[in-house]
Coordinates of C-alpha atoms and ligand atoms in Angstrom, one line a residue:
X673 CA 80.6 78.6 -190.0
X674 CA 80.3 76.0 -187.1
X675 CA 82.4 73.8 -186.0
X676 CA 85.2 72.8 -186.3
X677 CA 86.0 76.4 -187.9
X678 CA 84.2 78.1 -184.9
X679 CA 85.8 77.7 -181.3
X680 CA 84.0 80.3 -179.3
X681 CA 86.6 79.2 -176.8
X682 CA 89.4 80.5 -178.6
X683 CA 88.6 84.5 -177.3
X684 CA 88.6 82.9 -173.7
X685 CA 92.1 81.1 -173.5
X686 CA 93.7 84.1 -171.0
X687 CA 92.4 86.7 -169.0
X688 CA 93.8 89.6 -171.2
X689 CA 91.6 88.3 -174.2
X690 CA 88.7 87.8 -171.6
X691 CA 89.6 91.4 -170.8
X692 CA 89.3 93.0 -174.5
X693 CA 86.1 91.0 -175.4
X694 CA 84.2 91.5 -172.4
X695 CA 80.7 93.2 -173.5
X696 CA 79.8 94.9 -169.8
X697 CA 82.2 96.8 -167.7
X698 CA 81.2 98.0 -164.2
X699 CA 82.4 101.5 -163.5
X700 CA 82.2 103.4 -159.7
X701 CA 80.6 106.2 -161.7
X702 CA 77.4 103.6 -162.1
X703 CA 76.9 103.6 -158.3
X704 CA 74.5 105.4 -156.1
X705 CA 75.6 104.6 -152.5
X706 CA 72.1 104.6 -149.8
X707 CA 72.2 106.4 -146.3
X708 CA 70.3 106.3 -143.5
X709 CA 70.3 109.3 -141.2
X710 CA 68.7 109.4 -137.8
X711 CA 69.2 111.7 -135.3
X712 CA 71.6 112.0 -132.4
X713 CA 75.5 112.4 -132.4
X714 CA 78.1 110.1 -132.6
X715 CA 75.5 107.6 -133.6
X716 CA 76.8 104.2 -135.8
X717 CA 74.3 101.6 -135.2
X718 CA 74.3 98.8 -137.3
X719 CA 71.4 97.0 -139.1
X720 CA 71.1 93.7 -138.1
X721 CA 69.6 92.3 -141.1
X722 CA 72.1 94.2 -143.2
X723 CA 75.6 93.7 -141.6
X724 CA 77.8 96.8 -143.1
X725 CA 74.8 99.0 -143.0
X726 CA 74.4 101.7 -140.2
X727 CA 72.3 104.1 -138.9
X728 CA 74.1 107.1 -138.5
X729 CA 73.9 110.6 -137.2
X730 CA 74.5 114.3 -138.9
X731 CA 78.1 113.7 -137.8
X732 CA 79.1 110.1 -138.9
X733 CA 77.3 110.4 -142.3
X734 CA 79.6 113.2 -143.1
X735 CA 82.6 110.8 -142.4
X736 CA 80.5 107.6 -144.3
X737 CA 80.2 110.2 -147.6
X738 CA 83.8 111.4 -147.4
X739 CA 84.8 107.5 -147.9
X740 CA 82.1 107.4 -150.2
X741 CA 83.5 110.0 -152.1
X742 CA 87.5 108.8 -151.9
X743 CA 86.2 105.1 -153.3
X744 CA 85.5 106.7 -156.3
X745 CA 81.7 106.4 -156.4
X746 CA 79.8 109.7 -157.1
X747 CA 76.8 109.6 -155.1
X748 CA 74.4 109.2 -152.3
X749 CA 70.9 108.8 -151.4
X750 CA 69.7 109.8 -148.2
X751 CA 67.0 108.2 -146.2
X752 CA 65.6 109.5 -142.6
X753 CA 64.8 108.2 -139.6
X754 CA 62.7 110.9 -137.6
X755 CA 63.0 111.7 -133.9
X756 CA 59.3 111.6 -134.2
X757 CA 56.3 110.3 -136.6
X758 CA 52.7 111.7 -136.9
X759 CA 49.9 111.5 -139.0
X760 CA 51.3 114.1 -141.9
X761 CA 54.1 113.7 -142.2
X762 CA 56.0 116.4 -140.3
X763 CA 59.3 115.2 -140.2
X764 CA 59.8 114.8 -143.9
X765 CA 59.1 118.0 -145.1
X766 CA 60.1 120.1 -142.2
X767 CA 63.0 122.3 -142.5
X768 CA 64.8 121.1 -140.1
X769 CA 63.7 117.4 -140.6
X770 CA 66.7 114.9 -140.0
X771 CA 67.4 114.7 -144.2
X772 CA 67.6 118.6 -144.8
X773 CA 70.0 118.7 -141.8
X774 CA 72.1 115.5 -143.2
X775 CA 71.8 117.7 -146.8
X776 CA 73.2 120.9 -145.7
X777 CA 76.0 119.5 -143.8
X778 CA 76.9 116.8 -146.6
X779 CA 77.1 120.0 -149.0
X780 CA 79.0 121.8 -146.5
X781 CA 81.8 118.8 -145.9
X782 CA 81.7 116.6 -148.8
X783 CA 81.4 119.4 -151.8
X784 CA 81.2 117.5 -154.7
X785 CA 79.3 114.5 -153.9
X786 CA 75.6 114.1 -155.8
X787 CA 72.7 114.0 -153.2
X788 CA 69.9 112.4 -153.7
X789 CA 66.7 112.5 -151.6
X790 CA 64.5 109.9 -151.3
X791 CA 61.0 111.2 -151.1
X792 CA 58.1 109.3 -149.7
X793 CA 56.2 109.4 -146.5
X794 CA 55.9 106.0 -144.6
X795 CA 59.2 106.7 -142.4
X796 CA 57.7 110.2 -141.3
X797 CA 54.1 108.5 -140.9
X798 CA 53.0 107.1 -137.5
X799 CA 51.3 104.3 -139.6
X800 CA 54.4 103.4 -141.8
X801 CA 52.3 103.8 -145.2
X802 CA 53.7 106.1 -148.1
X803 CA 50.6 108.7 -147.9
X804 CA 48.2 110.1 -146.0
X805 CA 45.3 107.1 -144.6
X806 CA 41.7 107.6 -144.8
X807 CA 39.5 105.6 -143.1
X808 CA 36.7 104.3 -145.4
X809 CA 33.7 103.9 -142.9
X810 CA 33.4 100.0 -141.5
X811 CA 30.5 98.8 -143.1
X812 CA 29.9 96.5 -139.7
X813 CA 31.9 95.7 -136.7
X814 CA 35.3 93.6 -136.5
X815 CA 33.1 91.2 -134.4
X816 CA 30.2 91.1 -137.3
X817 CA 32.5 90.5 -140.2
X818 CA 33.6 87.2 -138.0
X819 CA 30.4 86.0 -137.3
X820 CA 29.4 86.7 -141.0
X821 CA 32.1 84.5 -141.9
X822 CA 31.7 81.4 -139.3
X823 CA 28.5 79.5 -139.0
X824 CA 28.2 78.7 -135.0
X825 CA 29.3 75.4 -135.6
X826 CA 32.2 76.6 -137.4
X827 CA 33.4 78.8 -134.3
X828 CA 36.4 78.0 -132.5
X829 CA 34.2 77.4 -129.3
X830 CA 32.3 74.1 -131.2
X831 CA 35.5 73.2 -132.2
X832 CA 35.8 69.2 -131.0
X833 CA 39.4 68.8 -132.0
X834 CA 43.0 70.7 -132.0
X835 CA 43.1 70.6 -136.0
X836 CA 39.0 72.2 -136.5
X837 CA 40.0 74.6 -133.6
X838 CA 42.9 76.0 -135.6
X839 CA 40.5 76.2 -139.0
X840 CA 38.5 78.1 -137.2
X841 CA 40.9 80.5 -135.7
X842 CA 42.7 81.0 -139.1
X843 CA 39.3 81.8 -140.5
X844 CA 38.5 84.4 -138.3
X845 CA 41.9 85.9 -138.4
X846 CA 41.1 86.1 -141.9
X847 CA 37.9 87.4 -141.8
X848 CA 39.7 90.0 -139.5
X849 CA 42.1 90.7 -142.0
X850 CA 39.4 91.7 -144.5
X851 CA 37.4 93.7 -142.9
X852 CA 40.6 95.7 -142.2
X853 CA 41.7 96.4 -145.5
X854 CA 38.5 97.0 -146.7
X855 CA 38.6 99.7 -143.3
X856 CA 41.3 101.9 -145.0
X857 CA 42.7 103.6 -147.9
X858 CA 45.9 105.0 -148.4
X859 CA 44.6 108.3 -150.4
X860 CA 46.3 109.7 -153.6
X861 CA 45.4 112.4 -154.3
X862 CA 46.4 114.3 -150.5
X863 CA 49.0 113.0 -150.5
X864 CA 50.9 114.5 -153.9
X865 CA 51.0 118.2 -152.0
X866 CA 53.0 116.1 -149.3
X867 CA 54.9 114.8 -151.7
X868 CA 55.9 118.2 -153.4
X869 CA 56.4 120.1 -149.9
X870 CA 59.2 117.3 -149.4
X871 CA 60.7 117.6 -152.2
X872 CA 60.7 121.5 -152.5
X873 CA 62.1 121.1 -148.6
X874 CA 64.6 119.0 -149.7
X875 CA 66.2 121.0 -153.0
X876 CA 66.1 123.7 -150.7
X877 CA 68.5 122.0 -148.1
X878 CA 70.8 121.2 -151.0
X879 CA 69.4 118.1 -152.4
X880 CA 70.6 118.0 -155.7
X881 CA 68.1 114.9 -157.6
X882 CA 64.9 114.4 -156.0
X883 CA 63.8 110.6 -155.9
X884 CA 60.0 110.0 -155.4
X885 CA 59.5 106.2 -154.6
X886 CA 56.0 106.2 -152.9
X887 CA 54.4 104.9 -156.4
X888 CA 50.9 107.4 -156.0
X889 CA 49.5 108.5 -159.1
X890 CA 50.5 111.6 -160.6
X891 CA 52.9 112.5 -158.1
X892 CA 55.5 113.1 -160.7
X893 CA 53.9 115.8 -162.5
X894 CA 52.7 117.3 -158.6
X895 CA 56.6 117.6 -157.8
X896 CA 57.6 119.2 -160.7
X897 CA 55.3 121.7 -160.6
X898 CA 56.0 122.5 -156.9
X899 CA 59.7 122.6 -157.6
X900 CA 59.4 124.3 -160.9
X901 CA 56.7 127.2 -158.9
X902 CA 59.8 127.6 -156.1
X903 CA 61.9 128.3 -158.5
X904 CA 64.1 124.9 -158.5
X905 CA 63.9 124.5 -162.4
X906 CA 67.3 122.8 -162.5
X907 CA 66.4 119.9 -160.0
X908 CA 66.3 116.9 -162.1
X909 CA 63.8 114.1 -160.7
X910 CA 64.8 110.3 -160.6
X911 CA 61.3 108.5 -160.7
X912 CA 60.9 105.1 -158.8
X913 CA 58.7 104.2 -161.7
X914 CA 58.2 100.7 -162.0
X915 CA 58.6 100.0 -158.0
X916 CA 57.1 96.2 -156.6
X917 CA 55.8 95.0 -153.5
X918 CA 58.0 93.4 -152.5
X919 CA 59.5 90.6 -150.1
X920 CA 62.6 91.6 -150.7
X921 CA 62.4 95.1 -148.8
X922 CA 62.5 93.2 -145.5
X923 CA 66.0 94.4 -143.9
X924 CA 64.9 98.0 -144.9
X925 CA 62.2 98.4 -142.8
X926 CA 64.3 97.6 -140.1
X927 CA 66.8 99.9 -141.1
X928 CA 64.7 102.9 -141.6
X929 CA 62.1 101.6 -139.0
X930 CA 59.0 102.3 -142.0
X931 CA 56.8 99.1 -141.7
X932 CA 53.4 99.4 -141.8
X933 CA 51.5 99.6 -138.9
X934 CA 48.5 97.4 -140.8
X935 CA 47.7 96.3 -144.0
X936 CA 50.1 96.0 -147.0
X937 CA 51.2 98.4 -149.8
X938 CA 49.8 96.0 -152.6
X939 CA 47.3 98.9 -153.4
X940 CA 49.7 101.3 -154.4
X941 CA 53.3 99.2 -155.2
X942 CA 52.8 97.3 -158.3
X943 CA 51.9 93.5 -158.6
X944 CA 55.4 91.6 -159.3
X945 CA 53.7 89.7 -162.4
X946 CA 53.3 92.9 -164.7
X947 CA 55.7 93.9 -167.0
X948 CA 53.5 95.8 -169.4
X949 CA 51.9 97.8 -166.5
X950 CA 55.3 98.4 -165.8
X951 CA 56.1 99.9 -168.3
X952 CA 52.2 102.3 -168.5
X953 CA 53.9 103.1 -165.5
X954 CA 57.8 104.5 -166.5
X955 CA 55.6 105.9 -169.7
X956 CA 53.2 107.7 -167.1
X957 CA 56.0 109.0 -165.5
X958 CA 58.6 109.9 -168.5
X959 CA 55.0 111.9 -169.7
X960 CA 55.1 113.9 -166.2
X961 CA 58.8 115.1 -166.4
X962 CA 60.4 112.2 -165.0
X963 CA 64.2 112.9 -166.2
X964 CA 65.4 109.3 -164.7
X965 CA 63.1 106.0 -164.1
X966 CA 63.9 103.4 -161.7
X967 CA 63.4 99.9 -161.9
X968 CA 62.7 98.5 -158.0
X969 CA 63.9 95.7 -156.9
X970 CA 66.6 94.6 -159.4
X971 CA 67.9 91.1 -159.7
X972 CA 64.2 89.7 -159.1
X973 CA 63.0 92.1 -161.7
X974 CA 66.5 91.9 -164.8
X975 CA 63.8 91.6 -167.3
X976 CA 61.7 94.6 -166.5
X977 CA 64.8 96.5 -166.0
X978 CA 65.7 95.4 -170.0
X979 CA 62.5 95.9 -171.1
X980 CA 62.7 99.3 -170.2
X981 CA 66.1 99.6 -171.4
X982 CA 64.8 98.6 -174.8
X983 CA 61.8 101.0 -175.1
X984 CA 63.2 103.9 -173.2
X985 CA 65.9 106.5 -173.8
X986 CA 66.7 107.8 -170.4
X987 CA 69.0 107.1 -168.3
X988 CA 68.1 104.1 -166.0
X989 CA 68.5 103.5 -162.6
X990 CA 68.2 99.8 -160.3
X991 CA 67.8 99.7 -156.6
X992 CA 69.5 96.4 -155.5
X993 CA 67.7 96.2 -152.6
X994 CA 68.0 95.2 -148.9
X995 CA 67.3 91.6 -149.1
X996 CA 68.9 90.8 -152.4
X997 CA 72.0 92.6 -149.6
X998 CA 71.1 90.5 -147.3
X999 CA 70.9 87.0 -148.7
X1000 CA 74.2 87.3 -150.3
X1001 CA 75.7 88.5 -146.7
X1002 CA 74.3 85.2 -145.3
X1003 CA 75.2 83.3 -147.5
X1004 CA 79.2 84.4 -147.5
X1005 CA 79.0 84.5 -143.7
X1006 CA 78.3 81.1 -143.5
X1007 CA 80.7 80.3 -146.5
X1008 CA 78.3 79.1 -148.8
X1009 CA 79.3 81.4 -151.5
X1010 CA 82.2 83.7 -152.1
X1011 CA 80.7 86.6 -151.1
X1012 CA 83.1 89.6 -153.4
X1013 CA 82.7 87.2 -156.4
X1014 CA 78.8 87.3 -155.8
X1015 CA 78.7 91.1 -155.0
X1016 CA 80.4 91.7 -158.5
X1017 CA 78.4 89.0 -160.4
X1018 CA 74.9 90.1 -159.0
X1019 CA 75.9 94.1 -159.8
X1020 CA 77.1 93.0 -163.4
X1021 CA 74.0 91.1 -163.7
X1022 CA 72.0 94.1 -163.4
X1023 CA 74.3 96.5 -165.7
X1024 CA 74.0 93.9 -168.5
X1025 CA 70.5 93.9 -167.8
X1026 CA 70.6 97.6 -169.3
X1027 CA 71.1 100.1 -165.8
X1028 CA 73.1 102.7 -166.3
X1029 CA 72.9 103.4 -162.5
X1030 CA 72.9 101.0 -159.6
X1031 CA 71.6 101.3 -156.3
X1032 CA 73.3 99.2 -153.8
X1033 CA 74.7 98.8 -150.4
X1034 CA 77.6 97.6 -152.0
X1035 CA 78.6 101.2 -153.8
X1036 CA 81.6 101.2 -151.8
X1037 CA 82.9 98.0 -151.3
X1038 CA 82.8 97.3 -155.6
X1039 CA 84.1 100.2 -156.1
X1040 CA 87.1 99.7 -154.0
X1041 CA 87.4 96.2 -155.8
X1042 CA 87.4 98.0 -159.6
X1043 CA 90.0 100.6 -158.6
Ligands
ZN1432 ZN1 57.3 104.6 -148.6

């Protein structure tokens, strides 16, 4: 039947039929709201890319996941900011690294509310990459690799003219570039008994879902084993499985101060133009005892995040992340959009996608709006 006899409009005349037709609902339960702990007390420092979003002490994230917890949404996950950063790690998989502490007092004072722990390495590592860095030997000096590159009358020195002198120095730069990425790799394989050591430090301090996002191979199948050998059978992991390099993480380096020191994480986050490697990898993962996936980042990414939908049967997870935050803060603030209008439309977008748990700095506020 078409029209005239169909009038798709009819269901939409008032906001009660709107109500009873409406195909996606977004629930508080759906919401997963992210912390970052550093140490100190009494600390509440805000992010400046991420207005809303603070740093905060032991003390103040207890008070942040009691309102957490009275807006209705169920849970949290915790990220650290270490007094300190070295070359293994230390911080995240000591005992009394900054996220155990945040755990065991978060248990204590919030019983109730689901912890999760996001386990990866760059914010413990003085280098700011997700696992341990092995140098691959230079095959030839910084200064060789440039002169490899540039003839003598290419050099910045022959340059006759502002325009040829900035080729040249953007060549070399490059040339500098190369040489280092080609001077390092971040290694897998020593870096999964990091991984596990974290996460068996973390279910320890009361970490109830243990959230690996640090995208190394295998590193799935190494946690489970090292929680499964400590005894912590009944710690369910949520995989960051299909995780991208991406722009969009920009604020969140700031907030948990994990950029990296050099280089990129293109080698080991996946390349934003593949879906079906994507999805090798939430297969890869399901296959190591993944009990959740994660699709990361989220509104860039609302096709992977049905894809997977479609193909898997667990439950699903989306990580709006910091600069998808971000942009719509900006915009709002300078009253381009309307920003709680936005917030629920960009959240919605990602639940009809096919999450069945969202990520997002704005856990709190949307759940304030649905009750
Ligand atoms: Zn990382």
């Amino acid at each position: 039947m078409a029209f005239p006899v169909t009038r798709l409009r009819r269901l939409r005349r008032t906001e009660r039929l709107r109500n009873m037709v409406r195909e996606t609902r977004l629930t508080p339960d759906a919401f997963v709201y992210p912390m970052f702990v550093c140490p100190g007390e009494g600390v509440r420092k805000e992010v400046r890319s991420m207005p809303g979003v603070f740093n905060l002490s032991v003390d103040e994230a207890v008070k942040e996941a009691e309102e957490v917890r009275s807006a209705g949404v169920p849970a949290v996950i915790l990220f650290g900011i270490p007094e300190k950063k070295d070359e293994v790690a230390t911080g995240a998989w000591a005992d009394d690294g900054i996220v155990q502490q945040a755990a065991r007092a978060l248990k204590r004072e919030v019983p109730g509310l689901v912890l999760m722990g996001d386990v990866c390495l760059c914010e413990y590592m003085s280098h700011g990459h997700c696992g341990i860095v092995k140098s691959a030997s230079l095959a030839k000096s910084l200064g060789a690799a440039v002169r490899d590159t540039l003839t003598p009358s290419q050099s910045a020195l022959a340059a006759s003219n502002t325009k040829e002198k900035t080729k040249a120095i953007e060549k070399a730069a490059s040339a500098v570039e190369q040489a280092v990425q080609s001077g390092f790799e971040i290694d897998n394989d020593s870096s999964l008994e990091l991984l596990a050591r974290t996460s068996i430090s973390l279910a320890k301090a009361g970490i109830d879902v243990i959230a690996p996002s640090d995208m190394m191979d295998g590193r799935v199948a190494a946690i489970r084993r090292g929680l499964d050998e400590a005894g912590l059978i009944n710690t369910p992991i949520l995989s960051y499985a299909a995780k991208f390099a991406s722009g969009f993480y920009g604020p969140f380096r700031e907030a948990a101060d994990s950029a990296p020191q050099f280089g990129d994480r293109r080698s080991y986050q996946m390349d934003g133009a593949n879906i079906r490697e994507a999805m090798r990898e939430i297969e890869l993962d399901i296959e190591e005892g993944a009990d959740m996936i994660m699709v990361k980042p989220a509104m860039p990414y609302l096709d992977v995040i049905a894809a997977a939908r479609d193909r898997f049967d667990l439950p699903l997870a989306a990580y709006q992340v910091s600069g998808e935050y971000a942009m719509i803060e900006a915009a709002a603030k300078n009253g381009w959009i309307e920003r709680d209008r936005v917030m629920m439309e960009s959240l919605l977008s990602i639940r009809r996608a096919g999450a069945s748990m969202i990520l997002t700095y704005y856990a709190k506020d949307a759940a304030k709006l649905l009750a």
